[in-house]
Short mmCIF file of C-alpha atoms in Angstrom, two decimals:
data_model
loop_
_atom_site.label_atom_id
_atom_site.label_comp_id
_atom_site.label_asym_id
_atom_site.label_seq_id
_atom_site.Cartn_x
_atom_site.Cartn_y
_atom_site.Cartn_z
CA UNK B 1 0.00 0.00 0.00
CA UNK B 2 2.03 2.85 1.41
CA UNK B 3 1.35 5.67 -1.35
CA UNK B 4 -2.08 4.15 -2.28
CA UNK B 5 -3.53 3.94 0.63
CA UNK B 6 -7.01 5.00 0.38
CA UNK B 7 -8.09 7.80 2.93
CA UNK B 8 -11.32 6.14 4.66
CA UNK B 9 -13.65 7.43 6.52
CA UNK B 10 -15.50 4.75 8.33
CA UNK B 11 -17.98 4.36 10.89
CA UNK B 12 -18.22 0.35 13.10
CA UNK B 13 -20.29 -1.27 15.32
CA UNK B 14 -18.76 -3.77 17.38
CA UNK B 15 -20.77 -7.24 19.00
CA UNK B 16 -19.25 -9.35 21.51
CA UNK B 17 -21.14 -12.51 20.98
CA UNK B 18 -21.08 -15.40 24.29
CA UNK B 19 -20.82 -13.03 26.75
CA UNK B 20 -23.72 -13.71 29.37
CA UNK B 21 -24.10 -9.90 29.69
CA UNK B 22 -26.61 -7.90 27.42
CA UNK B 23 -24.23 -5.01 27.97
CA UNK B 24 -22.12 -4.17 25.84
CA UNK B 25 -21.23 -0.55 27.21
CA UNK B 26 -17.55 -2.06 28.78
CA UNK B 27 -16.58 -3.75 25.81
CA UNK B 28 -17.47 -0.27 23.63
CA UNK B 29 -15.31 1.48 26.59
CA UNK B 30 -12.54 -0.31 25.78
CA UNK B 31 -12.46 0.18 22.24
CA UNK B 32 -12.21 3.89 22.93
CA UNK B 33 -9.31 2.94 24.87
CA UNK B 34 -7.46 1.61 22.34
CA UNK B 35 -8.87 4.17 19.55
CA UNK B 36 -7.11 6.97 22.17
CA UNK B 37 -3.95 5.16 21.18
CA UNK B 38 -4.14 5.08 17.70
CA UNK B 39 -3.84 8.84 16.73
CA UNK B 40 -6.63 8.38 14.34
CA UNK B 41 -9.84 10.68 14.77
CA UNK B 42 -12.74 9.12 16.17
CA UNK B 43 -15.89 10.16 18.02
CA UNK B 44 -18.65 7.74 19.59
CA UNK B 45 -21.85 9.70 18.36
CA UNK B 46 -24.66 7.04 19.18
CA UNK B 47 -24.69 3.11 16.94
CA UNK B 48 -21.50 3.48 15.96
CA UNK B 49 -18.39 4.52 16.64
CA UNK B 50 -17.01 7.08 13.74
CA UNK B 51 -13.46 6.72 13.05
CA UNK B 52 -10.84 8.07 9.54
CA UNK B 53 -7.92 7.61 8.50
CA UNK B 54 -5.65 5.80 6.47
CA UNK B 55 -7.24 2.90 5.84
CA UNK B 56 -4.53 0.48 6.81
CA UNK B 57 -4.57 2.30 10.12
CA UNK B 58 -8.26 2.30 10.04
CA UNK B 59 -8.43 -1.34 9.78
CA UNK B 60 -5.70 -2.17 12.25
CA UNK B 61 -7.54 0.07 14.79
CA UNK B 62 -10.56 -1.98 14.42
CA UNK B 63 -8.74 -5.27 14.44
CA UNK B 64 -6.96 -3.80 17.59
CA UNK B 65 -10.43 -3.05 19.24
CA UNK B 66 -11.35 -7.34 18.41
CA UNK B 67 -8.10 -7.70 19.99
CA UNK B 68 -8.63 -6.06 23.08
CA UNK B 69 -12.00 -7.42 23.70
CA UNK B 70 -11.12 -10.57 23.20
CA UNK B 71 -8.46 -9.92 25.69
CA UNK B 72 -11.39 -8.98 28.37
CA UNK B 73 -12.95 -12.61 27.47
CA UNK B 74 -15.31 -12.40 25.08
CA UNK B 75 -15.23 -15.51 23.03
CA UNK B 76 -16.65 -13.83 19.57
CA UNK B 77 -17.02 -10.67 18.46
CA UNK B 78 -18.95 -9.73 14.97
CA UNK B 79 -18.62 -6.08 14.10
CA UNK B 80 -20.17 -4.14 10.97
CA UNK B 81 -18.17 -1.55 9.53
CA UNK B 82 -19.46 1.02 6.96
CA UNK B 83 -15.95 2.54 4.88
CA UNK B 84 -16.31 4.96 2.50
CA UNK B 85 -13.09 6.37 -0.39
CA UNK B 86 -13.19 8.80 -2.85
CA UNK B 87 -11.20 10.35 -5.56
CA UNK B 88 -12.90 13.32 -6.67
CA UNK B 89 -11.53 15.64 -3.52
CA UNK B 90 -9.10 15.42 -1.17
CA UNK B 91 -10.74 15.17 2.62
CA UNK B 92 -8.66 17.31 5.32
CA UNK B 93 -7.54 15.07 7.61
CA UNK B 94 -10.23 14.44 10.69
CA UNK B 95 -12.90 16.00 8.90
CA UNK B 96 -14.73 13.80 6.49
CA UNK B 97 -17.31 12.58 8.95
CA UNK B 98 -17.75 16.22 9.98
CA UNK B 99 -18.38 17.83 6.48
CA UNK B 100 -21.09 15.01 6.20
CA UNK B 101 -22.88 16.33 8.79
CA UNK B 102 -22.35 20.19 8.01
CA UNK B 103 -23.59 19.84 4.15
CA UNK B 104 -26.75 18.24 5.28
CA UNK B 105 -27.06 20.89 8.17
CA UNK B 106 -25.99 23.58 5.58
CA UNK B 107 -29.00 22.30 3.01
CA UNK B 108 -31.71 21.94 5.84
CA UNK B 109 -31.11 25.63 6.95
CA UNK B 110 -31.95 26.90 3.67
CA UNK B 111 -35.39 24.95 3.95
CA UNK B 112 -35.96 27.36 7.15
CA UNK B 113 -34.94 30.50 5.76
CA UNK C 1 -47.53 -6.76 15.39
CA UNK C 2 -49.36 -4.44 17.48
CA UNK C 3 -48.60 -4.55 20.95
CA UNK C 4 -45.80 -6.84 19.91
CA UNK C 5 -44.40 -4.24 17.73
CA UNK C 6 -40.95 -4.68 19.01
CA UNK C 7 -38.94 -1.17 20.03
CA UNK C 8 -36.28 -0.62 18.01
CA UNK C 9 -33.24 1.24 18.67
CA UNK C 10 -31.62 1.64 15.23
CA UNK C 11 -29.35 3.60 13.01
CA UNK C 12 -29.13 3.59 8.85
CA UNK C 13 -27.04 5.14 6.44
CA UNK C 14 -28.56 5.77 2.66
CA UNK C 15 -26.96 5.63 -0.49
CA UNK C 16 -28.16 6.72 -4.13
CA UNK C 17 -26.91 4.89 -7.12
CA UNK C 18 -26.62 6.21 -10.21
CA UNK C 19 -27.12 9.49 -9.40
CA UNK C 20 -23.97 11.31 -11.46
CA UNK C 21 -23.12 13.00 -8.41
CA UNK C 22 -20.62 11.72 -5.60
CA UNK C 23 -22.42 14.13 -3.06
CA UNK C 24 -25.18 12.55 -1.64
CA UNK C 25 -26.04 15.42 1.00
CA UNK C 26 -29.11 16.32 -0.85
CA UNK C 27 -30.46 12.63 -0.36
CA UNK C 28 -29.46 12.97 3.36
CA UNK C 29 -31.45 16.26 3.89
CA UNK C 30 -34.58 15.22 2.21
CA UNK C 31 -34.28 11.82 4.45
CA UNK C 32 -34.12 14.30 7.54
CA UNK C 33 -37.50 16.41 6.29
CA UNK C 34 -39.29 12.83 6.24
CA UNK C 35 -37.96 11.92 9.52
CA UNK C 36 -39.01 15.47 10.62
CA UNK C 37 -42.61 14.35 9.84
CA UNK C 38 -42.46 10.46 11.56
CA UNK C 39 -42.65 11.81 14.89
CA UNK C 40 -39.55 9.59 15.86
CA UNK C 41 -36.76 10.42 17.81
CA UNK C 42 -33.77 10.62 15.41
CA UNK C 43 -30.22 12.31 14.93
CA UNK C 44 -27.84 12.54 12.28
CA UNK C 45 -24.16 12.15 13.98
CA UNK C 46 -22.08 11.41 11.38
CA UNK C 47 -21.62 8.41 9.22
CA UNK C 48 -25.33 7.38 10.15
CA UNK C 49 -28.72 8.49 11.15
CA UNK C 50 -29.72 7.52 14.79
CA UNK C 51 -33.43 6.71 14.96
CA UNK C 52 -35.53 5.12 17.37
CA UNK C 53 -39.16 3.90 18.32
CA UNK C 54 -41.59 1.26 17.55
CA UNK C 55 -40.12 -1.27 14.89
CA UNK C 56 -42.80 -1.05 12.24
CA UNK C 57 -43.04 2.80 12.21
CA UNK C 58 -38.58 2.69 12.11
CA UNK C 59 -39.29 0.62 9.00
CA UNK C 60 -41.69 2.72 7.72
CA UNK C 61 -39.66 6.10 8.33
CA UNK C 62 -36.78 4.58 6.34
CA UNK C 63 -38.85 2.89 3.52
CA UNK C 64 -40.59 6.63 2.99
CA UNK C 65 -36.85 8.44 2.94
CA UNK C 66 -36.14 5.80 0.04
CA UNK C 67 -39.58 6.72 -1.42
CA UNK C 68 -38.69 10.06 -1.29
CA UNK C 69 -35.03 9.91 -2.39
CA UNK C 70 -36.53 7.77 -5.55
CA UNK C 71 -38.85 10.81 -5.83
CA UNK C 72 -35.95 13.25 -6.19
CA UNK C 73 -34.80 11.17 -9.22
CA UNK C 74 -32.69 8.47 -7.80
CA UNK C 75 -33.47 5.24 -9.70
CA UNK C 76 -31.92 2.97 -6.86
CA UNK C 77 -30.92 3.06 -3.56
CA UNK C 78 -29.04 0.32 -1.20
CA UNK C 79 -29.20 1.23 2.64
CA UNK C 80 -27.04 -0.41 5.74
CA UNK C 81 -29.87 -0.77 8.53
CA UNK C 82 -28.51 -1.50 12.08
CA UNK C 83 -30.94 -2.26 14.45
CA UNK C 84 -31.41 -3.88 17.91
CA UNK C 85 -34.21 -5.24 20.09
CA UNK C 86 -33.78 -5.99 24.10
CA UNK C 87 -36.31 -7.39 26.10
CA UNK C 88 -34.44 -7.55 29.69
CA UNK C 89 -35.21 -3.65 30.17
CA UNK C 90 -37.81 -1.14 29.02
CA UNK C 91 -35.67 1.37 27.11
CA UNK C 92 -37.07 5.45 27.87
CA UNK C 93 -39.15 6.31 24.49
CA UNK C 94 -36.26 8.18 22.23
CA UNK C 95 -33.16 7.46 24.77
CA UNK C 96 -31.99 4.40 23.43
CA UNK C 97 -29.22 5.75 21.36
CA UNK C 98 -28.21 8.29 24.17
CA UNK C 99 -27.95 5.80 26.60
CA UNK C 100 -25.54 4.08 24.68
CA UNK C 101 -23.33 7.24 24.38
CA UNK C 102 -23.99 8.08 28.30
CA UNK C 103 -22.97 4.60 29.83
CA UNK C 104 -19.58 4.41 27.76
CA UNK C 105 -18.81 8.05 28.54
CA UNK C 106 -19.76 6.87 32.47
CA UNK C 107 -17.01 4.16 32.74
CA UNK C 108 -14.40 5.80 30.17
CA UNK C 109 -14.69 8.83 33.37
CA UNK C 110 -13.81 6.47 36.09
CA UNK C 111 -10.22 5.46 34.11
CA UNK C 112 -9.59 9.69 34.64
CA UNK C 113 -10.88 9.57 38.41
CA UNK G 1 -48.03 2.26 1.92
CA UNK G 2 -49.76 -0.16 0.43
CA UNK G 3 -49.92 0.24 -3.29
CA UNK G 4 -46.39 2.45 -2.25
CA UNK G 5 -44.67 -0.46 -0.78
CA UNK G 6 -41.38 -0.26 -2.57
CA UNK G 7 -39.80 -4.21 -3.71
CA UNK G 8 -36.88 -4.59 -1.48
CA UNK G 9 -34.21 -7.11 -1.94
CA UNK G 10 -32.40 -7.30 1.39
CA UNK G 11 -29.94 -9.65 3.50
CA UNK G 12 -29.69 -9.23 7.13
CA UNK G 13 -27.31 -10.62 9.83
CA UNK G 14 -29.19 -11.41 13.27
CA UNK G 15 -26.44 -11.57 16.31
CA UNK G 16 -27.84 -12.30 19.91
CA UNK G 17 -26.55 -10.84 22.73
CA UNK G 18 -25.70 -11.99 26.36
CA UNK G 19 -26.38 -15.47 25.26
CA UNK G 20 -23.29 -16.89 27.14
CA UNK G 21 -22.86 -19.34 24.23
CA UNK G 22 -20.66 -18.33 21.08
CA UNK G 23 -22.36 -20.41 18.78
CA UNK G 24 -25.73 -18.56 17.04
CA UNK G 25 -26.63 -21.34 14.70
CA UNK G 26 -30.10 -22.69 16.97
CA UNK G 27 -30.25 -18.78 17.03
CA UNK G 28 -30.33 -18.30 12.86
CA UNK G 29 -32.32 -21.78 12.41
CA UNK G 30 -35.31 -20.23 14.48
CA UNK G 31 -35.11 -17.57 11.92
CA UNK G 32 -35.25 -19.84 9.24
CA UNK G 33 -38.48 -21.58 10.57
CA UNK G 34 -39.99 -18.13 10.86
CA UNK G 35 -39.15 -17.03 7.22
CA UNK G 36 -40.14 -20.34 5.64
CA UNK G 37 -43.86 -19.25 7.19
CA UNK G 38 -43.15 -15.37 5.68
CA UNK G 39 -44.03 -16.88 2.28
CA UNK G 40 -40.87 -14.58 1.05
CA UNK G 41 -37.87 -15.75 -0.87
CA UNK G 42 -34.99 -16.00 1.63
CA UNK G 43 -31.78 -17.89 1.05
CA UNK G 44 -28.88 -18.69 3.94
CA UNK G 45 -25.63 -18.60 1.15
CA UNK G 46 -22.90 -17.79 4.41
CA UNK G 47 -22.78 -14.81 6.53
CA UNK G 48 -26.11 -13.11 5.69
CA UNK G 49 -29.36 -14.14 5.20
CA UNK G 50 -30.84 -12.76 1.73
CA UNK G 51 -34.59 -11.90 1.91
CA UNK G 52 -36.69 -10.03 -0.84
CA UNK G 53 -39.91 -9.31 -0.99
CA UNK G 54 -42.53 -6.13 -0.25
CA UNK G 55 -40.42 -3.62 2.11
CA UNK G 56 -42.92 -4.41 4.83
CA UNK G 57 -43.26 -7.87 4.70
CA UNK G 58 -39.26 -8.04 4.50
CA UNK G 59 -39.66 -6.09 8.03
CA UNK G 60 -42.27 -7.38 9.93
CA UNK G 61 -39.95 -11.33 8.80
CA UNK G 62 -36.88 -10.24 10.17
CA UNK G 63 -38.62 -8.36 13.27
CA UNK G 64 -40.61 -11.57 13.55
CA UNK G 65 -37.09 -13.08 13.45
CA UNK G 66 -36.15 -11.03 16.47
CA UNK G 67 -39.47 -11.94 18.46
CA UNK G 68 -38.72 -15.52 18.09
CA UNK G 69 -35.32 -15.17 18.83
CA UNK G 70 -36.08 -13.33 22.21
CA UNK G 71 -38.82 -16.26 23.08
CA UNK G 72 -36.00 -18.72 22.68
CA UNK G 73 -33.97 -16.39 25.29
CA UNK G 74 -32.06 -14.20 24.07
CA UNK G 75 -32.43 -10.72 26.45
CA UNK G 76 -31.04 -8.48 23.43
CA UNK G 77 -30.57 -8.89 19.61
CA UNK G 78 -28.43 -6.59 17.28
CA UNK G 79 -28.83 -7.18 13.58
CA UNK G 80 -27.82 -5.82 10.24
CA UNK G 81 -30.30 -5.45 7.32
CA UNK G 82 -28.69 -4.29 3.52
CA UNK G 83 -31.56 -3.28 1.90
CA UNK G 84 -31.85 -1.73 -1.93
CA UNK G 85 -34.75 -0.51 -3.82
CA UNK G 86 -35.13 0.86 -7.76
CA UNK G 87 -37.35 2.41 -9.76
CA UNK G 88 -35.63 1.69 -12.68
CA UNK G 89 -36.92 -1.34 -13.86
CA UNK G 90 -39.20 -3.96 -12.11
CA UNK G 91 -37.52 -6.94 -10.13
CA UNK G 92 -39.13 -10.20 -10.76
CA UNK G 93 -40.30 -11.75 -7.56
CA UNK G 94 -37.92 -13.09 -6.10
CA UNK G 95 -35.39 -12.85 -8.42
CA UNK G 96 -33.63 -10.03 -7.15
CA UNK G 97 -30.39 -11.50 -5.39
CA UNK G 98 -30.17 -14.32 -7.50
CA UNK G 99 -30.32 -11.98 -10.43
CA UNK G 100 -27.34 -9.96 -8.92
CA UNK G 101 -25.12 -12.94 -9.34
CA UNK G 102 -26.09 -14.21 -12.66
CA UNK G 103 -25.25 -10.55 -14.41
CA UNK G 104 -22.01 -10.66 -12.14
CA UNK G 105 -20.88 -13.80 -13.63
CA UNK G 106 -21.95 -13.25 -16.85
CA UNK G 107 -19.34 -10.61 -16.96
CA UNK G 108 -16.62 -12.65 -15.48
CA UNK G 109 -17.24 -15.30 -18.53
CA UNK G 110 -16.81 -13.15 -21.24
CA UNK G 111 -13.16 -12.45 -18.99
CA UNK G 112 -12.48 -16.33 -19.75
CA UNK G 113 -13.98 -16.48 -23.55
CA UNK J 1 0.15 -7.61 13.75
CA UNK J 2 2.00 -10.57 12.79
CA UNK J 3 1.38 -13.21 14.93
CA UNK J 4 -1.20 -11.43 16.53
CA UNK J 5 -3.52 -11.32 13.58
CA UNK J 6 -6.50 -12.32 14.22
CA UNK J 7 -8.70 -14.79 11.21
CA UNK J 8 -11.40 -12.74 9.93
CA UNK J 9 -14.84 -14.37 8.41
CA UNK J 10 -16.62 -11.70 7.07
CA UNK J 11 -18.46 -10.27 4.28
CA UNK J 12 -18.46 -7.19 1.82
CA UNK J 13 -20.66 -5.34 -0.24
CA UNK J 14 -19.24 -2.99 -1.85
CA UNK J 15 -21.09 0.29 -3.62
CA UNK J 16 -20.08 2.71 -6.07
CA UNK J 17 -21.61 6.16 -5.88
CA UNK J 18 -21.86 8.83 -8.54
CA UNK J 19 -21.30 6.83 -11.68
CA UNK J 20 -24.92 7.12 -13.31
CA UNK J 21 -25.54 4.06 -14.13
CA UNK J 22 -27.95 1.94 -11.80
CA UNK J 23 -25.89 -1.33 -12.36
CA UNK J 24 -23.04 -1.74 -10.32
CA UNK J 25 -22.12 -5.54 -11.82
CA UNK J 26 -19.37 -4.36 -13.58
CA UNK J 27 -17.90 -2.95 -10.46
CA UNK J 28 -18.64 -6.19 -8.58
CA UNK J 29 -17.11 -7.98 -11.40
CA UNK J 30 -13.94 -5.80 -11.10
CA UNK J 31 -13.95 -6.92 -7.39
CA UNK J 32 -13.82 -10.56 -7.93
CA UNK J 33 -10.61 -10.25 -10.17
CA UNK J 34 -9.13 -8.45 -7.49
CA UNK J 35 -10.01 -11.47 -4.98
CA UNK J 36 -9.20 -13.86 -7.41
CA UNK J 37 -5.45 -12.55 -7.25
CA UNK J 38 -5.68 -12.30 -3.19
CA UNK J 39 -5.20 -15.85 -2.63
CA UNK J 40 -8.26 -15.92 -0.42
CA UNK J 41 -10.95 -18.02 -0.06
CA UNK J 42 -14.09 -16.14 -1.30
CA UNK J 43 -17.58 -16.34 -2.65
CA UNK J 44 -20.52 -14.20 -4.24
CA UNK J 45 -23.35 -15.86 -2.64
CA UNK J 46 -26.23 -12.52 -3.44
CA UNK J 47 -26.21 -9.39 -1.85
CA UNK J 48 -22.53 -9.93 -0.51
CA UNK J 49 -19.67 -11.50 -1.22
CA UNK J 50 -17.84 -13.85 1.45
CA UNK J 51 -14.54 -13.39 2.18
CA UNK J 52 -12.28 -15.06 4.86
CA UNK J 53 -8.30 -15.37 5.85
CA UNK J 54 -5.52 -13.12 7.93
CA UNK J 55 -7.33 -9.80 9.02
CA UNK J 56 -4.71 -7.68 7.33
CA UNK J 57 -5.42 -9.58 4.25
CA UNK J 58 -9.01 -9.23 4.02
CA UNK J 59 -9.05 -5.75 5.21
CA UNK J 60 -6.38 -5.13 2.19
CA UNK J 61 -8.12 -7.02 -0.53
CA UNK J 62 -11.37 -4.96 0.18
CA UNK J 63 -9.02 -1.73 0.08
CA UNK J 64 -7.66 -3.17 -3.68
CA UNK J 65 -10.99 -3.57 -4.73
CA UNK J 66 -11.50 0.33 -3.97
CA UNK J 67 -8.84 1.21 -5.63
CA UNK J 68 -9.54 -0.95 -8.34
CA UNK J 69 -13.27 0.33 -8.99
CA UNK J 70 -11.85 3.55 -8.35
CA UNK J 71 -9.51 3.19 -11.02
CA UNK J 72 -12.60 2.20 -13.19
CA UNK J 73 -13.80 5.26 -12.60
CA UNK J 74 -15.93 5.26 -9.65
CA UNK J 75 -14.93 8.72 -7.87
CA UNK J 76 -16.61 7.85 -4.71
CA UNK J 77 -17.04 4.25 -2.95
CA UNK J 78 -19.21 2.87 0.01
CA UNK J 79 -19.07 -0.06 1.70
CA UNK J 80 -20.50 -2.42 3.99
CA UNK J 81 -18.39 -5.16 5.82
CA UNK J 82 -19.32 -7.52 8.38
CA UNK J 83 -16.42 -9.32 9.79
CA UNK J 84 -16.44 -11.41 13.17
CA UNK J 85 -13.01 -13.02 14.54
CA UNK J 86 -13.32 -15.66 16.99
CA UNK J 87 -10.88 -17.18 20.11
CA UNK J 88 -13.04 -19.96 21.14
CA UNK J 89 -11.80 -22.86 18.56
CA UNK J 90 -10.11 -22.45 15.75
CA UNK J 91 -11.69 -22.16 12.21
CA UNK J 92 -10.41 -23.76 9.34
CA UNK J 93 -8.53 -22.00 6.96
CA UNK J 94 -11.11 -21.00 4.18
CA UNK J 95 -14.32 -22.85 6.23
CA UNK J 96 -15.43 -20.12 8.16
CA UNK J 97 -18.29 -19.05 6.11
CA UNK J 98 -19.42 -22.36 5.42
CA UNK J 99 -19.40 -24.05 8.31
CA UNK J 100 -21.59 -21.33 9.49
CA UNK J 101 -24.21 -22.70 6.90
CA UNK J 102 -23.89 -26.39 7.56
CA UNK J 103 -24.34 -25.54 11.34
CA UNK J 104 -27.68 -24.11 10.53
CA UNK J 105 -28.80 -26.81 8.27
CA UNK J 106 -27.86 -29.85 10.55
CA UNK J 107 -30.47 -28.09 12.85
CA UNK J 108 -33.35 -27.64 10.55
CA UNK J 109 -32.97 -31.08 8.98
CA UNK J 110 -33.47 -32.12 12.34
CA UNK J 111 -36.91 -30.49 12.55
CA UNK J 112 -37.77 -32.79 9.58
CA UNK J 113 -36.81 -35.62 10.90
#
């Protein structure tokens, strides 16, 4: 990869599966533990967790989080990641999940004014 | 359904094909006028739309945003759906998704203290 | 909805949680015995389950799913639905996923002719 | 990684946006010359396509086929991957996905017997 790797901005939902606990609010705690490490941006704003990057670095973040959880005993863990890349415009660092949310905000004020 | 209408604490993110145009914020903003009008608790915090509430009318907020998104000229659409059902607690009308957010903040604070 | 019901073709991954068991296969079989009474197409090929049908019956079988699940014990269920709709042209009854893979090889022949 | 990674089941569907054309088999197509050359075990089964091995590798083989549809054109890409890693047993190298199948139909044939 090095050169061509993609810029991805991503959003994942991760399951531990076996765990006797229908919580899942520790094992989504310490997945922003790890996340703190990675020096990618990332926010938790509800379902999912948001997170961009490199996608390499994405992806090992992730893989980290299955890692760590499976370090705290769960058995299984399914996650569901949503990754988007594009090549018409170059996304500043840490912001493509932002400027999603500001166009749409941007369009829906016009409806008011 | 009925009263068996499951609640549903769910979040979706909505994509146009074919549209000629790599924005899809326009899609996004007429999906939040429907919502707007389904009486459901929702929130768009990045990658995803947060929504909430009875199972059937969740379904039938997101089959009207593709209705309307088809409406605006898009001749397909493919959506990512997450949603989850828990029966060992009643979950506060509309706080499902923020009481995801609140209990990971809650133990991510005690690591600080 | 009614005559409005858009044709969905969907697939959906059902994951129960706090189970204390890492398998989910009695989990996805219950599913199966409730779509085989949804009078839908459905088909198990691996990960997903693909369904297809009238957007709300494809709903009320995979919420069904989630009511049968939780009457089998699971406290909480978190599942992912893909779900596309067009306008374009008209889907054959359940032909829709099926029909995805025929064009998809069809193009990968020509590669070998 | 190294060592450390962890064998990833999982399974991609992959969807190119702004390209105006409703089909996106070519793009699939594309995809499943890229896996072809990624050594992994994989398979279009409908809406997704199945893909197993090394983390690292499956999370790079979806990247290729970005860039690859990307380099077909496609200026902007979204997808949806589930992927689930498990500690409990060990899966066979290329089995995951199907094994996850035959699970579920030892258990209905049951019900007929």
């Amino acid at each position: 990869m090095g050169d061509n790797d993609l810029y991805a901005v991503a959003d994942f939902c991760l399951i531990p599966i076996g765990t006797a606990n229908t919580s899942v609010a520790e094992e989504i705690a310490e997945c922003q533990r790890i996340l703190a490490q990675s020096g990618l941006k990332y926010k938790v704003p509800g379902y999912g967790t948001n997170i961009e990057g490199p996608w390499s670095k994405v992806s090992q973040a992730i893989h980290d989080c299955h890692a760590a959880v499976h370090g705290k005993g769960a058995q299984r863990i399914a996650t569901d990641i949503r990754i988007g890349t594009r090549i018409d415009r170059d996304i500043p660092t840490g912001e493509g999940n932002g400027l999603k949310v500001k166009r749409v905000e941007e369009i829906l004020q016009k409806d008011e004014a």
